[in-house]
Amino acid sequence: MKKIVITGGAGFIGSHVVRLFVNKYPEYQIYNLDALTYAGNLANNEDVSKASNYHFIKADITDAEEIDRLFAEHKFEGVLHLAAESHVDRSITDPLAFVKTNVLGTVNLLQAAKRYWNGQFEGKRFYHISTDEVYGELHNPEEFFLETTPYDPRSPYSASKASSDHFVRAFHETYGLPTVITNCSNNYGPNHFPEKLIPLMIHNIMHNKPLPVYGKGENVRDWLFVIDHARAIDTVFHDGKIGDTYNIGGFNEWKNIDLVHLLCKIMDEKLGRPTGTSTQLITYVTDRAGHDLRYAIDANKIMKELGWQPSLQFEEGLEKTVDWYLTNEKWLNEVTSGDYQKYYTNMYQGR
Ligand code: NAD
Ligand code: TYD
């Protein structure tokens, strides 16, 4: 497989996948297809932007004609589909944007792959990157999400991702499209947009701003370092079984409030502030509507069948993440000021 399109490659996880593939597989041509919404940032791809096997295409997956045209022009043989609207809070205020990109956009890509590959599926692969949120929430502390757990999405975001997963499976069952799906737990790490919990808290601690904890902070999330997710994506893309699903996670559950306390401790140390300074910024705010109580992934299948393992302990990954934000203050400031959107104009003018 030589020509691979990665959708959403200017976003958080996508940029780590693009970096891994461009550097690890010089024999592949990597096409980063991204609409550069508020979440897309070409600064995330700056280090690979000059590589001879890297290409950027600004395109919107909701535009079916354009997606068809791009498949015909570039003859993609592999698809890694990450482009999505990804923030639960935004899905609560604007559910339709999530239907358009996550459902319609995914079906446009499936249709284009089906049309262009035209039954010649040898050496082709359509890989859909999804979330554990499709399984709903857990109440019993003994329970984990398995690949066989029935879907029970509870937010507009997770409902749209569940729907896109169903379409991917339907295209495999109905047309034989060579698909594979993974459902991953919450990611954290460098390049994470500061609307999500961990980068938002880091940003606010740096600037002495309140740390908004939803409800009582009792909700539990299962955190995985983004580079470990990218490594899992590489493994599944190459070795995953066609038509199959794999859950990805690091068996690493944290109550939000405990995680925020840990971040405060790490940041106080790094910033040379007296212990306890940042915890004073914690502010309990109105809970998110329909806030899922607990996510927890059972990742035994991918570990046993494909031999993938997370490489980092959480405390180590969190420290690396904090260090990245402290040394990349420019990135953070540009993202929070909106200046990052100038990158497209500067780097790709006239192309
Ligand atoms: P992100 O919001 O950081 O990035 C999304 C990217 O998709 C951006 O670059 C954006 O410009 C692009 N995009 C959005 N709409 C588009 C469109 N219509 N056409 C083309 N490009 C478009 O998201 P992320 O956190 O990196 O998540 C990537 C994928 O992984 C998503 O599918 C998400 O559901 C899934 N996922 C995320 C997590 C997580 O913790 N962040 C966990 C599991 C799965
Ligand atoms: P988030 O990073 O939005 O990921 P998701 O909702 O997809 O799991 O939120 C992680 C957890 O943190 C979730 O339980 C909501 C909570 N949260 C806060 O308490 N305060 C915040 O400001 C944000 C953004 C999230």
Short mmCIF file of C-alpha atoms and ligand atoms in Angstrom, two decimals:
data_model
loop_
_atom_site.label_atom_id
_atom_site.label_comp_id
_atom_site.label_asym_id
_atom_site.label_seq_id
_atom_site.Cartn_x
_atom_site.Cartn_y
_atom_site.Cartn_z
CA MET A 1 0.00 0.00 0.00
CA LYS A 2 1.63 3.24 -1.05
CA LYS A 3 -0.83 6.12 -1.10
CA ILE A 4 -2.46 6.74 2.23
CA VAL A 5 -4.90 9.48 3.13
CA ILE A 6 -5.13 10.51 6.79
CA THR A 7 -8.20 12.67 7.44
CA GLY A 8 -8.04 15.15 10.32
CA GLY A 9 -4.24 15.06 10.24
CA ALA A 10 -3.92 18.68 11.41
CA GLY A 11 -5.81 17.91 14.63
CA PHE A 12 -4.59 16.52 17.92
CA ILE A 13 -4.40 12.74 17.36
CA GLY A 14 -4.21 12.98 13.57
CA SER A 15 -1.03 15.06 13.72
CA HIS A 16 0.71 12.39 15.81
CA VAL A 17 -0.44 9.70 13.37
CA VAL A 18 0.80 11.77 10.40
CA ARG A 19 4.20 12.29 12.10
CA LEU A 20 4.55 8.58 12.89
CA PHE A 21 3.62 7.44 9.36
CA VAL A 22 5.70 10.07 7.50
CA ASN A 23 8.81 9.24 9.54
CA LYS A 24 8.38 5.47 9.87
CA TYR A 25 7.26 4.70 6.31
CA PRO A 26 9.30 6.73 3.78
CA GLU A 27 8.00 4.33 1.10
CA TYR A 28 4.42 5.56 1.67
CA GLN A 29 3.00 8.81 0.28
CA ILE A 30 1.02 10.38 3.12
CA TYR A 31 -1.84 12.76 2.27
CA ASN A 32 -3.10 14.81 5.20
CA LEU A 33 -6.68 15.76 4.27
CA ASP A 34 -8.08 18.37 6.62
CA ALA A 35 -10.64 21.18 6.43
CA LEU A 36 -8.72 23.21 9.05
CA THR A 37 -11.69 23.89 11.29
CA TYR A 38 -11.00 25.64 14.62
CA ALA A 39 -9.41 22.30 15.75
CA GLY A 40 -7.04 21.99 12.78
CA ASN A 41 -3.67 23.67 13.07
CA LEU A 42 -0.87 23.35 10.51
CA ALA A 43 1.65 24.21 13.23
CA ASN A 44 0.98 20.63 14.41
CA ASN A 45 2.49 19.34 11.13
CA GLU A 46 5.32 21.84 10.79
CA ASP A 47 8.10 19.33 11.54
CA VAL A 48 7.03 16.98 8.71
CA SER A 49 5.78 19.60 6.27
CA LYS A 50 8.95 19.51 4.14
CA ALA A 51 9.23 15.70 3.99
CA SER A 52 9.09 14.42 0.40
CA ASN A 53 6.42 11.82 1.29
CA TYR A 54 4.10 14.36 2.99
CA HIS A 55 1.28 16.20 1.20
CA PHE A 56 -1.38 18.48 2.60
CA ILE A 57 -4.84 18.75 1.05
CA LYS A 58 -7.31 21.29 2.38
CA ALA A 59 -10.69 19.66 1.85
CA ASP A 60 -13.95 19.17 3.69
CA ILE A 61 -15.23 15.60 4.06
CA THR A 62 -18.81 16.88 3.93
CA ASP A 63 -18.22 17.83 0.27
CA ALA A 64 -18.95 14.51 -1.50
CA GLU A 65 -17.97 15.68 -4.99
CA GLU A 66 -14.62 16.99 -3.82
CA ILE A 67 -13.89 13.78 -1.90
CA ASP A 68 -14.74 11.68 -4.99
CA ARG A 69 -12.50 13.87 -7.11
CA LEU A 70 -9.61 13.53 -4.68
CA PHE A 71 -9.88 9.71 -4.64
CA ALA A 72 -9.79 9.69 -8.44
CA GLU A 73 -6.89 12.13 -8.62
CA HIS A 74 -4.63 10.64 -5.94
CA LYS A 75 -5.66 6.96 -6.12
CA PHE A 76 -5.62 6.43 -2.36
CA GLU A 77 -5.10 2.80 -1.35
CA GLY A 78 -5.44 3.23 2.39
CA VAL A 79 -7.67 5.52 4.49
CA LEU A 80 -7.10 6.43 8.12
CA HIS A 81 -10.18 8.41 9.04
CA LEU A 82 -9.80 10.72 12.05
CA ALA A 83 -11.49 13.94 10.88
CA ALA A 84 -14.36 14.71 13.21
CA GLU A 85 -16.02 17.22 15.45
CA SER A 86 -14.64 15.91 18.73
CA HIS A 87 -15.77 18.01 21.68
CA VAL A 88 -18.79 16.86 23.72
CA ASP A 89 -19.63 20.36 25.01
CA ARG A 90 -19.78 21.73 21.46
CA SER A 91 -22.04 18.82 20.47
CA ILE A 92 -24.50 19.87 23.17
CA THR A 93 -24.82 23.38 21.69
CA ASP A 94 -24.59 22.40 17.99
CA PRO A 95 -25.53 18.74 17.36
CA LEU A 96 -26.07 19.23 13.62
CA ALA A 97 -22.40 20.10 13.01
CA PHE A 98 -21.61 16.66 14.46
CA VAL A 99 -24.13 14.92 12.20
CA LYS A 100 -22.67 16.68 9.17
CA THR A 101 -18.99 15.96 9.75
CA ASN A 102 -19.07 12.73 11.74
CA VAL A 103 -21.95 10.95 10.00
CA LEU A 104 -22.29 12.50 6.54
CA GLY A 105 -18.52 13.06 6.18
CA THR A 106 -17.80 9.43 7.06
CA VAL A 107 -20.40 8.14 4.62
CA ASN A 108 -18.94 10.39 1.89
CA LEU A 109 -15.52 8.80 2.46
CA LEU A 110 -17.00 5.29 2.48
CA GLN A 111 -18.85 5.99 -0.77
CA ALA A 112 -15.75 7.42 -2.43
CA ALA A 113 -13.62 4.41 -1.37
CA LYS A 114 -16.31 1.99 -2.55
CA ARG A 115 -16.70 3.75 -5.91
CA TYR A 116 -13.03 4.25 -6.56
CA TRP A 117 -11.86 0.79 -5.39
CA ASN A 118 -14.76 -0.73 -7.35
CA GLY A 119 -14.53 -4.23 -5.85
CA GLN A 120 -10.72 -4.38 -6.19
CA PHE A 121 -10.09 -4.64 -2.47
CA GLU A 122 -6.74 -6.44 -2.49
CA GLY A 123 -4.21 -4.31 -0.57
CA LYS A 124 -6.86 -1.70 0.33
CA ARG A 125 -7.98 -0.69 3.81
CA PHE A 126 -10.49 1.76 5.29
CA TYR A 127 -9.69 2.36 8.96
CA HIS A 128 -12.16 4.33 11.08
CA ILE A 129 -10.83 5.82 14.32
CA SER A 130 -13.58 6.02 16.92
CA THR A 131 -14.18 6.50 20.62
CA ASP A 132 -15.15 4.44 23.67
CA GLU A 133 -17.94 6.97 24.27
CA VAL A 134 -20.17 4.99 21.86
CA TYR A 135 -20.64 2.42 24.66
CA GLY A 136 -22.30 4.96 26.97
CA GLU A 137 -21.42 5.15 30.67
CA LEU A 138 -20.49 2.56 33.31
CA HIS A 139 -21.92 2.45 36.85
CA ASN A 140 -20.62 -0.87 38.18
CA PRO A 141 -16.94 -0.40 39.15
CA GLU A 142 -16.21 -4.02 38.12
CA GLU A 143 -17.39 -3.42 34.55
CA PHE A 144 -15.31 -2.48 31.48
CA PHE A 145 -16.18 -1.72 27.86
CA LEU A 146 -15.55 -4.75 25.67
CA GLU A 147 -15.74 -4.90 21.86
CA THR A 148 -19.04 -6.78 22.39
CA THR A 149 -20.57 -4.16 24.73
CA PRO A 150 -23.82 -2.90 23.15
CA TYR A 151 -23.71 0.66 21.86
CA ASP A 152 -25.49 3.13 24.14
CA PRO A 153 -24.36 6.65 23.20
CA ARG A 154 -25.71 9.43 25.44
CA SER A 155 -24.30 12.68 23.99
CA PRO A 156 -24.78 14.12 20.49
CA TYR A 157 -21.01 13.58 19.97
CA SER A 158 -21.09 9.90 20.92
CA ALA A 159 -24.36 9.38 19.02
CA SER A 160 -22.71 10.75 15.86
CA LYS A 161 -19.60 8.57 16.33
CA ALA A 162 -21.79 5.50 17.00
CA SER A 163 -23.70 6.23 13.82
CA SER A 164 -20.49 6.53 11.79
CA ASP A 165 -19.23 3.22 13.27
CA HIS A 166 -22.48 1.55 12.17
CA PHE A 167 -22.07 2.88 8.63
CA VAL A 168 -18.51 1.59 8.46
CA ARG A 169 -19.67 -1.89 9.53
CA ALA A 170 -22.59 -1.69 7.11
CA PHE A 171 -20.23 -0.96 4.21
CA HIS A 172 -18.15 -3.99 5.17
CA GLU A 173 -21.15 -6.30 5.48
CA THR A 174 -23.03 -4.99 2.45
CA TYR A 175 -20.31 -4.20 -0.08
CA GLY A 176 -17.32 -6.11 1.33
CA LEU A 177 -15.36 -2.88 1.89
CA PRO A 178 -12.16 -3.82 3.80
CA THR A 179 -12.81 -1.86 6.98
CA VAL A 180 -11.47 -1.91 10.52
CA ILE A 181 -12.59 0.16 13.54
CA THR A 182 -10.95 1.06 16.84
CA ASN A 183 -12.65 2.59 19.87
CA CYS A 184 -10.17 4.40 22.10
CA SER A 185 -10.36 5.96 25.54
CA ASN A 186 -9.54 9.64 26.33
CA ASN A 187 -6.22 10.77 24.88
CA TYR A 188 -3.85 13.36 26.34
CA GLY A 189 -0.48 14.76 25.28
CA PRO A 190 1.17 17.50 23.19
CA ASN A 191 -0.92 19.46 20.62
CA HIS A 192 -4.20 18.87 22.50
CA PHE A 193 -6.62 21.74 21.87
CA PRO A 194 -7.13 23.65 25.15
CA GLU A 195 -10.90 23.20 25.26
CA LYS A 196 -10.42 19.65 26.59
CA LEU A 197 -9.87 18.95 30.29
CA ILE A 198 -6.08 18.41 30.57
CA PRO A 199 -4.78 21.20 28.27
CA LEU A 200 -7.44 23.61 29.57
CA MET A 201 -6.30 23.01 33.16
CA ILE A 202 -2.62 23.39 32.18
CA HIS A 203 -3.40 26.64 30.36
CA ASN A 204 -5.45 28.03 33.24
CA ILE A 205 -2.86 27.08 35.88
CA MET A 206 -0.18 28.85 33.81
CA HIS A 207 -2.34 31.98 33.70
CA ASN A 208 -3.73 31.80 37.27
CA LYS A 209 -7.26 31.40 35.98
CA PRO A 210 -10.07 29.39 37.65
CA LEU A 211 -10.03 25.61 37.01
CA PRO A 212 -13.65 24.73 36.12
CA VAL A 213 -14.50 21.25 37.44
CA TYR A 214 -17.92 20.05 36.27
CA GLY A 215 -20.33 18.87 38.98
CA LYS A 216 -18.50 17.27 41.90
CA GLY A 217 -15.52 16.12 39.83
CA GLU A 218 -16.51 12.49 40.49
CA ASN A 219 -16.68 11.44 36.81
CA VAL A 220 -14.06 8.92 35.76
CA ARG A 221 -12.09 8.87 32.50
CA ASP A 222 -9.54 6.34 31.24
CA TRP A 223 -6.48 8.21 29.90
CA LEU A 224 -4.01 7.15 27.20
CA PHE A 225 -0.93 9.05 25.98
CA VAL A 226 -1.58 10.18 22.40
CA ILE A 227 1.66 8.69 21.03
CA ASP A 228 0.62 5.29 22.41
CA HIS A 229 -2.68 5.70 20.56
CA ALA A 230 -0.79 6.55 17.36
CA ARG A 231 1.33 3.39 17.84
CA ALA A 232 -1.85 1.35 18.28
CA ILE A 233 -3.29 2.89 15.10
CA ASP A 234 -0.14 1.88 13.21
CA THR A 235 -0.49 -1.69 14.55
CA VAL A 236 -4.17 -2.01 13.67
CA PHE A 237 -3.76 -0.43 10.24
CA HIS A 238 -1.12 -3.00 9.32
CA ASP A 239 -2.13 -6.10 11.31
CA GLY A 240 -5.79 -5.67 12.34
CA LYS A 241 -8.28 -8.18 10.95
CA ILE A 242 -10.56 -6.86 8.19
CA GLY A 243 -14.11 -6.31 9.44
CA ASP A 244 -12.98 -6.39 13.07
CA THR A 245 -13.10 -3.93 15.97
CA TYR A 246 -10.45 -3.32 18.65
CA ASN A 247 -10.75 -1.33 21.86
CA ILE A 248 -7.69 0.76 22.79
CA GLY A 249 -6.90 1.95 26.32
CA GLY A 250 -4.25 1.92 29.00
CA PHE A 251 -6.19 0.58 32.04
CA ASN A 252 -5.69 4.02 33.57
CA GLU A 253 -8.81 5.40 35.26
CA TRP A 254 -8.85 8.73 37.04
CA LYS A 255 -11.57 10.69 38.79
CA ASN A 256 -11.52 14.19 37.28
CA ILE A 257 -10.91 15.89 40.62
CA ASP A 258 -7.95 13.60 41.45
CA LEU A 259 -6.47 14.26 38.03
CA VAL A 260 -6.82 18.03 38.47
CA HIS A 261 -5.10 17.79 41.88
CA LEU A 262 -2.24 15.79 40.34
CA LEU A 263 -1.86 18.38 37.58
CA CYS A 264 -1.82 21.20 40.17
CA LYS A 265 0.97 19.39 42.04
CA ILE A 266 3.08 18.84 38.90
CA MET A 267 2.54 22.43 37.73
CA ASP A 268 3.39 23.96 41.14
CA GLU A 269 6.68 22.05 41.08
CA LYS A 270 7.48 23.01 37.47
CA LEU A 271 6.55 26.67 37.96
CA GLY A 272 8.36 26.92 41.29
CA ARG A 273 5.19 27.89 43.13
CA PRO A 274 4.57 26.85 46.77
CA THR A 275 2.72 23.49 47.00
CA GLY A 276 -1.04 24.08 47.12
CA THR A 277 -1.00 27.33 45.11
CA SER A 278 -2.80 25.96 42.05
CA THR A 279 -5.40 23.88 43.93
CA GLN A 280 -6.81 27.21 45.18
CA LEU A 281 -7.87 27.86 41.58
CA ILE A 282 -10.23 24.82 41.54
CA THR A 283 -13.80 26.04 40.99
CA TYR A 284 -16.78 23.69 40.91
CA VAL A 285 -19.15 24.70 38.10
CA THR A 286 -22.53 23.53 36.79
CA ASP A 287 -22.34 19.95 35.56
CA ARG A 288 -22.35 19.06 31.86
CA ALA A 289 -25.83 17.99 30.66
CA GLY A 290 -26.03 14.18 30.45
CA HIS A 291 -22.48 13.89 31.82
CA ASP A 292 -21.30 10.26 31.41
CA LEU A 293 -20.21 8.91 34.80
CA ARG A 294 -17.38 6.53 33.95
CA TYR A 295 -15.52 5.20 30.92
CA ALA A 296 -13.16 2.22 31.24
CA ILE A 297 -11.72 0.21 28.37
CA ASP A 298 -10.81 -3.46 28.44
CA ALA A 299 -7.88 -3.45 25.99
CA ASN A 300 -7.03 -7.15 26.29
CA LYS A 301 -8.01 -8.00 22.72
CA ILE A 302 -5.53 -5.65 21.00
CA MET A 303 -2.86 -6.56 23.56
CA LYS A 304 -3.26 -10.33 23.11
CA GLU A 305 -4.07 -10.51 19.38
CA LEU A 306 -1.84 -7.74 18.03
CA GLY A 307 0.78 -7.43 20.78
CA TRP A 308 0.25 -3.69 21.37
CA GLN A 309 1.07 -2.28 24.82
CA PRO A 310 1.02 1.29 26.11
CA SER A 311 4.59 2.50 26.66
CA LEU A 312 4.15 5.20 29.29
CA GLN A 313 2.91 5.33 32.87
CA PHE A 314 0.38 8.12 33.41
CA GLU A 315 2.49 10.29 35.74
CA GLU A 316 5.36 10.15 33.23
CA GLY A 317 3.08 11.00 30.29
CA LEU A 318 1.46 13.83 32.22
CA GLU A 319 4.86 15.31 33.06
CA LYS A 320 5.93 15.11 29.41
CA THR A 321 2.67 16.83 28.47
CA VAL A 322 3.12 19.65 30.99
CA ASP A 323 6.75 20.10 29.81
CA TRP A 324 5.53 20.33 26.20
CA TYR A 325 3.00 23.07 27.04
CA LEU A 326 5.55 24.98 29.10
CA THR A 327 8.11 24.92 26.29
CA ASN A 328 5.51 25.59 23.57
CA GLU A 329 3.83 28.63 25.08
CA LYS A 330 3.81 30.24 21.62
CA TRP A 331 1.65 27.36 20.27
CA LEU A 332 -0.72 27.75 23.22
CA ASN A 333 -0.93 31.53 22.92
CA GLU A 334 -1.57 31.35 19.17
CA VAL A 335 -4.31 28.77 19.67
CA THR A 336 -6.03 30.75 22.41
CA SER A 337 -5.73 34.04 20.47
CA GLY A 338 -6.86 32.53 17.16
CA ASP A 339 -3.54 33.47 15.50
CA TYR A 340 -2.83 29.84 14.56
CA GLN A 341 -5.23 30.14 11.64
CA LYS A 342 -2.69 32.36 9.89
CA TYR A 343 -0.53 29.25 9.23
CA TYR A 344 -2.63 28.10 6.32
CA THR A 345 -2.34 31.43 4.56
CA ASN A 346 1.38 31.71 5.23
CA MET A 347 2.44 28.18 4.39
CA TYR A 348 0.13 27.28 1.55
CA GLN A 349 -0.59 30.53 -0.20
CA GLY A 350 -1.09 30.01 -3.90
CA ARG A 351 -0.96 26.20 -3.82
P1 NAD B 1 -9.50 17.21 16.94
O1 NAD B 1 -10.79 17.93 17.17
O2 NAD B 1 -8.27 17.65 17.66
O3 NAD B 1 -9.14 17.24 15.37
C1 NAD B 1 -10.09 17.00 14.39
C2 NAD B 1 -9.46 17.35 13.05
O4 NAD B 1 -10.44 17.07 12.01
C3 NAD B 1 -9.08 18.83 12.89
O5 NAD B 1 -7.81 18.94 12.30
C4 NAD B 1 -10.16 19.40 12.00
O6 NAD B 1 -9.72 20.50 11.21
C5 NAD B 1 -10.52 18.19 11.14
N1 NAD B 1 -11.89 18.27 10.62
C6 NAD B 1 -13.01 18.56 11.31
N2 NAD B 1 -14.08 18.59 10.49
C7 NAD B 1 -13.62 18.29 9.25
C8 NAD B 1 -14.22 18.16 7.97
N3 NAD B 1 -15.54 18.37 7.82
N4 NAD B 1 -13.46 17.82 6.91
C9 NAD B 1 -12.12 17.61 7.06
N5 NAD B 1 -11.48 17.76 8.25
C10 NAD B 1 -12.22 18.09 9.33
O7 NAD B 1 -9.84 15.68 17.22
P2 NAD B 1 -8.96 14.56 17.93
O8 NAD B 1 -9.11 14.68 19.39
O9 NAD B 1 -7.62 14.54 17.33
O10 NAD B 1 -9.75 13.24 17.48
C11 NAD B 1 -9.47 12.62 16.23
C12 NAD B 1 -10.37 11.41 16.08
O11 NAD B 1 -10.17 10.49 17.14
C13 NAD B 1 -11.86 11.77 16.09
O12 NAD B 1 -12.51 10.98 15.13
C14 NAD B 1 -12.29 11.39 17.50
O13 NAD B 1 -13.65 11.03 17.51
C15 NAD B 1 -11.40 10.22 17.78
N6 NAD B 1 -11.08 10.00 19.21
C16 NAD B 1 -10.62 11.05 19.97
C17 NAD B 1 -10.29 10.81 21.31
C18 NAD B 1 -9.74 11.91 22.19
O14 NAD B 1 -9.54 11.71 23.38
N7 NAD B 1 -9.44 13.10 21.66
C19 NAD B 1 -10.43 9.53 21.86
C20 NAD B 1 -10.90 8.50 21.04
C21 NAD B 1 -11.21 8.75 19.71
P1 TYD B 2 -13.22 16.25 27.95
O1 TYD B 2 -11.75 16.54 27.92
O2 TYD B 2 -14.16 17.23 27.35
O3 TYD B 2 -13.40 14.79 27.32
P2 TYD B 2 -14.74 13.84 27.26
O4 TYD B 2 -15.91 14.62 27.68
O5 TYD B 2 -14.78 13.46 25.83
O6 TYD B 2 -14.42 12.69 28.18
O7 TYD B 2 -13.64 16.05 29.46
C1 TYD B 2 -13.02 15.08 30.29
C2 TYD B 2 -13.74 15.08 31.62
O8 TYD B 2 -13.50 16.32 32.27
C3 TYD B 2 -15.24 14.97 31.49
O9 TYD B 2 -15.74 14.18 32.57
C4 TYD B 2 -15.73 16.41 31.61
C5 TYD B 2 -14.72 17.03 32.55
N1 TYD B 2 -14.43 18.47 32.35
C6 TYD B 2 -14.44 19.35 33.44
O10 TYD B 2 -14.71 18.95 34.59
N2 TYD B 2 -14.15 20.66 33.20
C7 TYD B 2 -13.85 21.14 31.96
O11 TYD B 2 -13.62 22.37 31.81
C8 TYD B 2 -13.83 20.22 30.86
C9 TYD B 2 -13.52 20.70 29.47
C10 TYD B 2 -14.12 18.89 31.11
#
